[in-house]
């Protein structure tokens, strides 16, 4: 299809993209997503579903993630993990990092899809490479313990924890503090350990406990963003 596009056709497409009508349509989509996000946050899940379903059917990945969240948790619809996983899959295929993380959890837990360690690692890796802090922390955990087919690798664990901590991800900040305290994947450095522990404590995480355990926090969906 794209190979047969003529120069005149390309000019026409560019003109359409620059037109006020196209801009207004894009603005409308962004407004709908923002309204859906607000409705989700205040518990108006039926309204959320009504707003995002048309966009999800048209292929909007942010709408697909929100709709998947609703089916995953039975919010405004009957709970259906398989349908949730399908929506996450569609968004993940469009390189939406939040969808990749959520789909990884589905494969990890066997929720709506068969459990699959390789898919867990593949999806977390893709999302982490896309800059998703939650995925980066999950990779740190997996490499620290050799989980889901990942080789046990202290340095790799430290690298991904550092990437997540640099984005202010609290669990990664605490993990990084422990790395510096115990010399895990990096030379021990009490001063650096205190810095990262303090950052984590400022977000409500105590340095006590099994920091290197595989316990994770399942996050809320990130706020809808203006699509570029």
Short mmCIF file of C-alpha atoms in Angstrom, two decimals:
data_model
loop_
_atom_site.label_atom_id
_atom_site.label_comp_id
_atom_site.label_asym_id
_atom_site.label_seq_id
_atom_site.Cartn_x
_atom_site.Cartn_y
_atom_site.Cartn_z
CA UNK A 1 0.00 0.00 0.00
CA UNK A 2 2.68 2.49 1.02
CA UNK A 3 4.94 1.53 -1.87
CA UNK A 4 2.30 2.61 -4.37
CA UNK A 5 1.84 6.03 -2.79
CA UNK A 6 2.63 8.69 -5.41
CA UNK A 7 4.39 11.96 -4.72
CA UNK A 8 1.10 13.79 -5.22
CA UNK A 9 -0.60 11.41 -2.81
CA UNK A 10 2.12 11.99 -0.22
CA UNK A 11 1.67 15.75 -0.53
CA UNK A 12 -2.06 15.30 -0.08
CA UNK A 13 -1.55 13.17 3.04
CA UNK A 14 0.81 15.73 4.53
CA UNK A 15 -1.68 18.48 3.80
CA UNK A 16 -4.40 16.51 5.58
CA UNK A 17 -2.18 15.98 8.62
CA UNK A 18 -1.52 19.71 8.80
CA UNK A 19 -5.14 20.69 8.33
CA UNK A 20 -7.19 22.20 11.17
CA UNK A 21 -9.74 19.38 10.83
CA UNK A 22 -7.08 16.74 11.49
CA UNK A 23 -5.71 18.70 14.43
CA UNK A 24 -9.21 19.02 15.88
CA UNK A 25 -9.76 15.29 15.52
CA UNK A 26 -6.49 14.57 17.32
CA UNK A 27 -7.45 17.01 20.03
CA UNK A 28 -10.78 15.27 20.43
CA UNK A 29 -9.07 11.91 20.98
CA UNK A 30 -6.78 13.44 23.59
CA UNK A 31 -9.77 15.02 25.33
CA UNK A 32 -11.64 11.71 25.39
CA UNK A 33 -8.63 9.93 26.88
CA UNK A 34 -8.23 12.63 29.52
CA UNK A 35 -11.94 12.41 30.38
CA UNK A 36 -11.71 8.61 30.57
CA UNK A 37 -8.72 8.87 32.89
CA UNK A 38 -10.62 11.22 35.21
CA UNK A 39 -13.65 8.91 35.21
CA UNK A 40 -11.42 5.92 36.00
CA UNK A 41 -9.82 7.72 38.94
CA UNK A 42 -13.16 8.62 40.54
CA UNK A 43 -14.68 5.19 40.03
CA UNK A 44 -16.97 5.95 37.09
CA UNK A 45 -15.96 2.78 35.29
CA UNK A 46 -19.03 2.47 33.05
CA UNK A 47 -18.30 5.93 31.73
CA UNK A 48 -14.66 4.99 31.24
CA UNK A 49 -15.63 1.96 29.18
CA UNK A 50 -18.08 3.92 27.06
CA UNK A 51 -15.41 6.52 26.32
CA UNK A 52 -12.49 4.25 25.51
CA UNK A 53 -14.17 1.33 23.71
CA UNK A 54 -14.58 3.13 20.35
CA UNK A 55 -10.98 4.35 20.50
CA UNK A 56 -9.71 0.91 21.50
CA UNK A 57 -11.56 -0.65 18.57
CA UNK A 58 -9.91 1.92 16.29
CA UNK A 59 -6.49 0.81 17.55
CA UNK A 60 -5.58 3.49 20.10
CA UNK A 61 -3.10 1.79 22.47
CA UNK A 62 -3.83 4.01 25.48
CA UNK A 63 -7.53 3.24 25.21
CA UNK A 64 -6.72 -0.45 24.82
CA UNK A 65 -4.69 -0.40 28.03
CA UNK A 66 -7.47 1.31 29.96
CA UNK A 67 -10.06 -1.12 28.63
CA UNK A 68 -7.79 -4.03 29.50
CA UNK A 69 -7.46 -2.70 33.04
CA UNK A 70 -11.23 -2.66 33.39
CA UNK A 71 -11.60 -6.26 32.21
CA UNK A 72 -8.64 -7.36 34.32
CA UNK A 73 -10.20 -6.06 37.54
CA UNK A 74 -13.92 -6.31 36.75
CA UNK A 75 -14.42 -2.55 36.77
CA UNK A 76 -17.68 -1.67 35.04
CA UNK A 77 -17.69 -5.05 33.27
CA UNK A 78 -17.58 -8.69 34.26
CA UNK A 79 -14.02 -9.64 35.12
CA UNK A 80 -12.42 -11.44 32.19
CA UNK A 81 -8.64 -11.98 32.33
CA UNK A 82 -8.55 -13.45 28.81
CA UNK A 83 -10.17 -10.37 27.28
CA UNK A 84 -7.88 -8.14 29.35
CA UNK A 85 -4.83 -9.97 28.02
CA UNK A 86 -6.10 -9.57 24.46
CA UNK A 87 -6.36 -5.80 24.85
CA UNK A 88 -2.93 -5.62 26.47
CA UNK A 89 -1.53 -7.69 23.60
CA UNK A 90 -2.91 -5.30 20.99
CA UNK A 91 -1.38 -2.30 22.75
CA UNK A 92 1.90 -4.12 23.43
CA UNK A 93 2.25 -4.87 19.73
CA UNK A 94 2.19 -1.10 19.19
CA UNK A 95 5.14 -0.80 21.58
CA UNK A 96 3.13 0.65 24.46
CA UNK A 97 5.43 -0.01 27.43
CA UNK A 98 2.67 -0.08 30.05
CA UNK A 99 0.82 -2.72 28.04
CA UNK A 100 4.03 -4.73 27.75
CA UNK A 101 4.42 -4.69 31.54
CA UNK A 102 0.80 -5.66 32.14
CA UNK A 103 0.97 -8.47 29.60
CA UNK A 104 4.18 -9.70 31.24
CA UNK A 105 2.29 -9.96 34.53
CA UNK A 106 -0.44 -11.93 32.75
CA UNK A 107 2.15 -14.44 31.54
CA UNK A 108 3.82 -14.46 34.95
CA UNK A 109 0.58 -15.25 36.79
CA UNK A 110 -1.14 -17.29 34.09
CA UNK A 111 -3.95 -14.73 34.05
CA UNK A 112 -5.92 -15.02 30.81
CA UNK A 113 -2.94 -16.66 29.08
CA UNK A 114 -0.80 -19.73 29.86
CA UNK A 115 2.17 -19.05 32.12
CA UNK A 116 5.26 -18.45 30.02
CA UNK A 117 8.60 -17.44 31.53
CA UNK A 118 10.14 -16.52 28.18
CA UNK A 119 7.29 -14.12 27.39
CA UNK A 120 7.69 -12.56 30.84
CA UNK A 121 11.34 -11.76 30.18
CA UNK A 122 10.78 -10.72 26.57
CA UNK A 123 8.04 -8.27 27.49
CA UNK A 124 9.84 -6.80 30.52
CA UNK A 125 12.96 -6.36 28.39
CA UNK A 126 11.07 -4.58 25.61
CA UNK A 127 9.33 -2.29 28.09
CA UNK A 128 12.57 -1.61 29.96
CA UNK A 129 14.32 -0.69 26.74
CA UNK A 130 11.42 1.68 26.08
CA UNK A 131 12.30 3.43 29.35
CA UNK A 132 9.56 1.96 31.57
CA UNK A 133 10.84 2.18 35.17
CA UNK A 134 8.57 -0.57 36.47
CA UNK A 135 9.88 -2.97 33.82
CA UNK A 136 13.46 -1.94 34.58
CA UNK A 137 12.95 -2.77 38.25
CA UNK A 138 11.40 -6.12 37.35
CA UNK A 139 14.45 -6.95 35.24
CA UNK A 140 16.68 -6.03 38.18
CA UNK A 141 14.76 -8.47 40.37
CA UNK A 142 14.87 -11.21 37.75
CA UNK A 143 18.62 -10.87 37.14
CA UNK A 144 19.35 -10.66 40.87
CA UNK A 145 17.73 -14.06 41.47
CA UNK A 146 17.92 -15.77 38.10
CA UNK A 147 14.15 -15.74 37.59
CA UNK A 148 12.12 -16.41 34.42
CA UNK A 149 15.04 -17.79 32.49
CA UNK A 150 17.32 -14.84 33.22
CA UNK A 151 20.88 -15.77 34.17
CA UNK A 152 21.79 -14.66 37.66
CA UNK A 153 23.85 -11.54 37.07
CA UNK A 154 24.53 -9.02 39.84
CA UNK A 155 25.92 -6.38 37.48
CA UNK A 156 22.92 -6.61 35.15
CA UNK A 157 20.60 -6.37 38.15
CA UNK A 158 22.40 -3.25 39.35
CA UNK A 159 22.28 -1.68 35.88
CA UNK A 160 18.51 -2.00 35.56
CA UNK A 161 17.88 -0.97 39.17
CA UNK A 162 19.97 2.14 38.55
CA UNK A 163 17.95 2.93 35.42
CA UNK A 164 14.67 2.67 37.33
CA UNK A 165 15.96 4.53 40.39
CA UNK A 166 17.12 7.41 38.20
CA UNK A 167 13.46 7.86 37.28
CA UNK A 168 12.40 8.04 40.93
CA UNK A 169 10.98 4.50 41.15
CA UNK A 170 10.90 3.97 44.92
CA UNK A 171 11.46 0.21 45.05
CA UNK A 172 14.46 0.58 42.75
CA UNK A 173 15.87 3.36 44.95
CA UNK A 174 15.71 1.05 47.96
CA UNK A 175 17.16 -1.82 45.92
CA UNK A 176 20.03 0.43 44.79
CA UNK A 177 20.69 1.41 48.39
CA UNK A 178 21.03 -2.26 49.26
CA UNK A 179 23.34 -2.81 46.29
CA UNK A 180 25.68 -0.12 47.57
CA UNK A 181 25.38 -1.32 51.17
CA UNK A 182 26.25 -4.95 50.43
CA UNK A 183 28.40 -4.52 47.32
CA UNK A 184 25.85 -6.25 45.11
CA UNK A 185 26.80 -5.68 41.47
CA UNK A 186 28.85 -2.63 42.44
CA UNK A 187 31.59 -1.75 44.91
CA UNK A 188 30.19 -1.18 48.40
CA UNK A 189 29.71 2.49 49.18
CA UNK A 190 27.99 3.41 52.47
CA UNK A 191 27.58 7.04 51.45
CA UNK A 192 25.77 6.10 48.24
CA UNK A 193 23.71 3.53 50.12
CA UNK A 194 22.46 6.23 52.48
CA UNK A 195 21.61 8.55 49.58
CA UNK A 196 19.42 5.94 47.89
CA UNK A 197 17.87 4.67 51.10
CA UNK A 198 16.94 8.25 51.98
CA UNK A 199 15.33 8.72 48.58
CA UNK A 200 13.28 5.55 49.06
CA UNK A 201 12.32 6.51 52.62
CA UNK A 202 11.11 9.89 51.36
CA UNK A 203 8.60 7.89 49.32
CA UNK A 204 7.57 5.76 52.29
CA UNK A 205 9.78 2.67 51.83
CA UNK A 206 11.82 1.47 54.80
CA UNK A 207 15.26 -0.06 54.14
CA UNK A 208 14.38 -2.88 56.53
CA UNK A 209 13.11 -6.23 55.26
CA UNK A 210 14.04 -8.53 52.42
CA UNK A 211 14.94 -5.95 49.82
CA UNK A 212 16.16 -8.52 47.32
CA UNK A 213 12.91 -10.51 47.49
CA UNK A 214 10.68 -10.91 44.45
CA UNK A 215 7.77 -9.00 46.00
CA UNK A 216 6.56 -6.32 43.60
CA UNK A 217 4.06 -3.50 43.66
CA UNK A 218 1.48 -3.66 40.91
CA UNK A 219 1.07 -0.07 39.88
CA UNK A 220 -1.93 1.95 38.87
CA UNK A 221 -2.14 2.93 35.21
CA UNK A 222 -0.11 5.94 34.26
CA UNK A 223 -1.96 9.13 33.45
CA UNK A 224 -3.18 9.43 29.89
CA UNK A 225 -0.74 11.38 27.80
CA UNK A 226 -1.13 13.47 24.68
CA UNK A 227 -0.37 11.20 21.76
CA UNK A 228 2.42 12.41 19.51
#
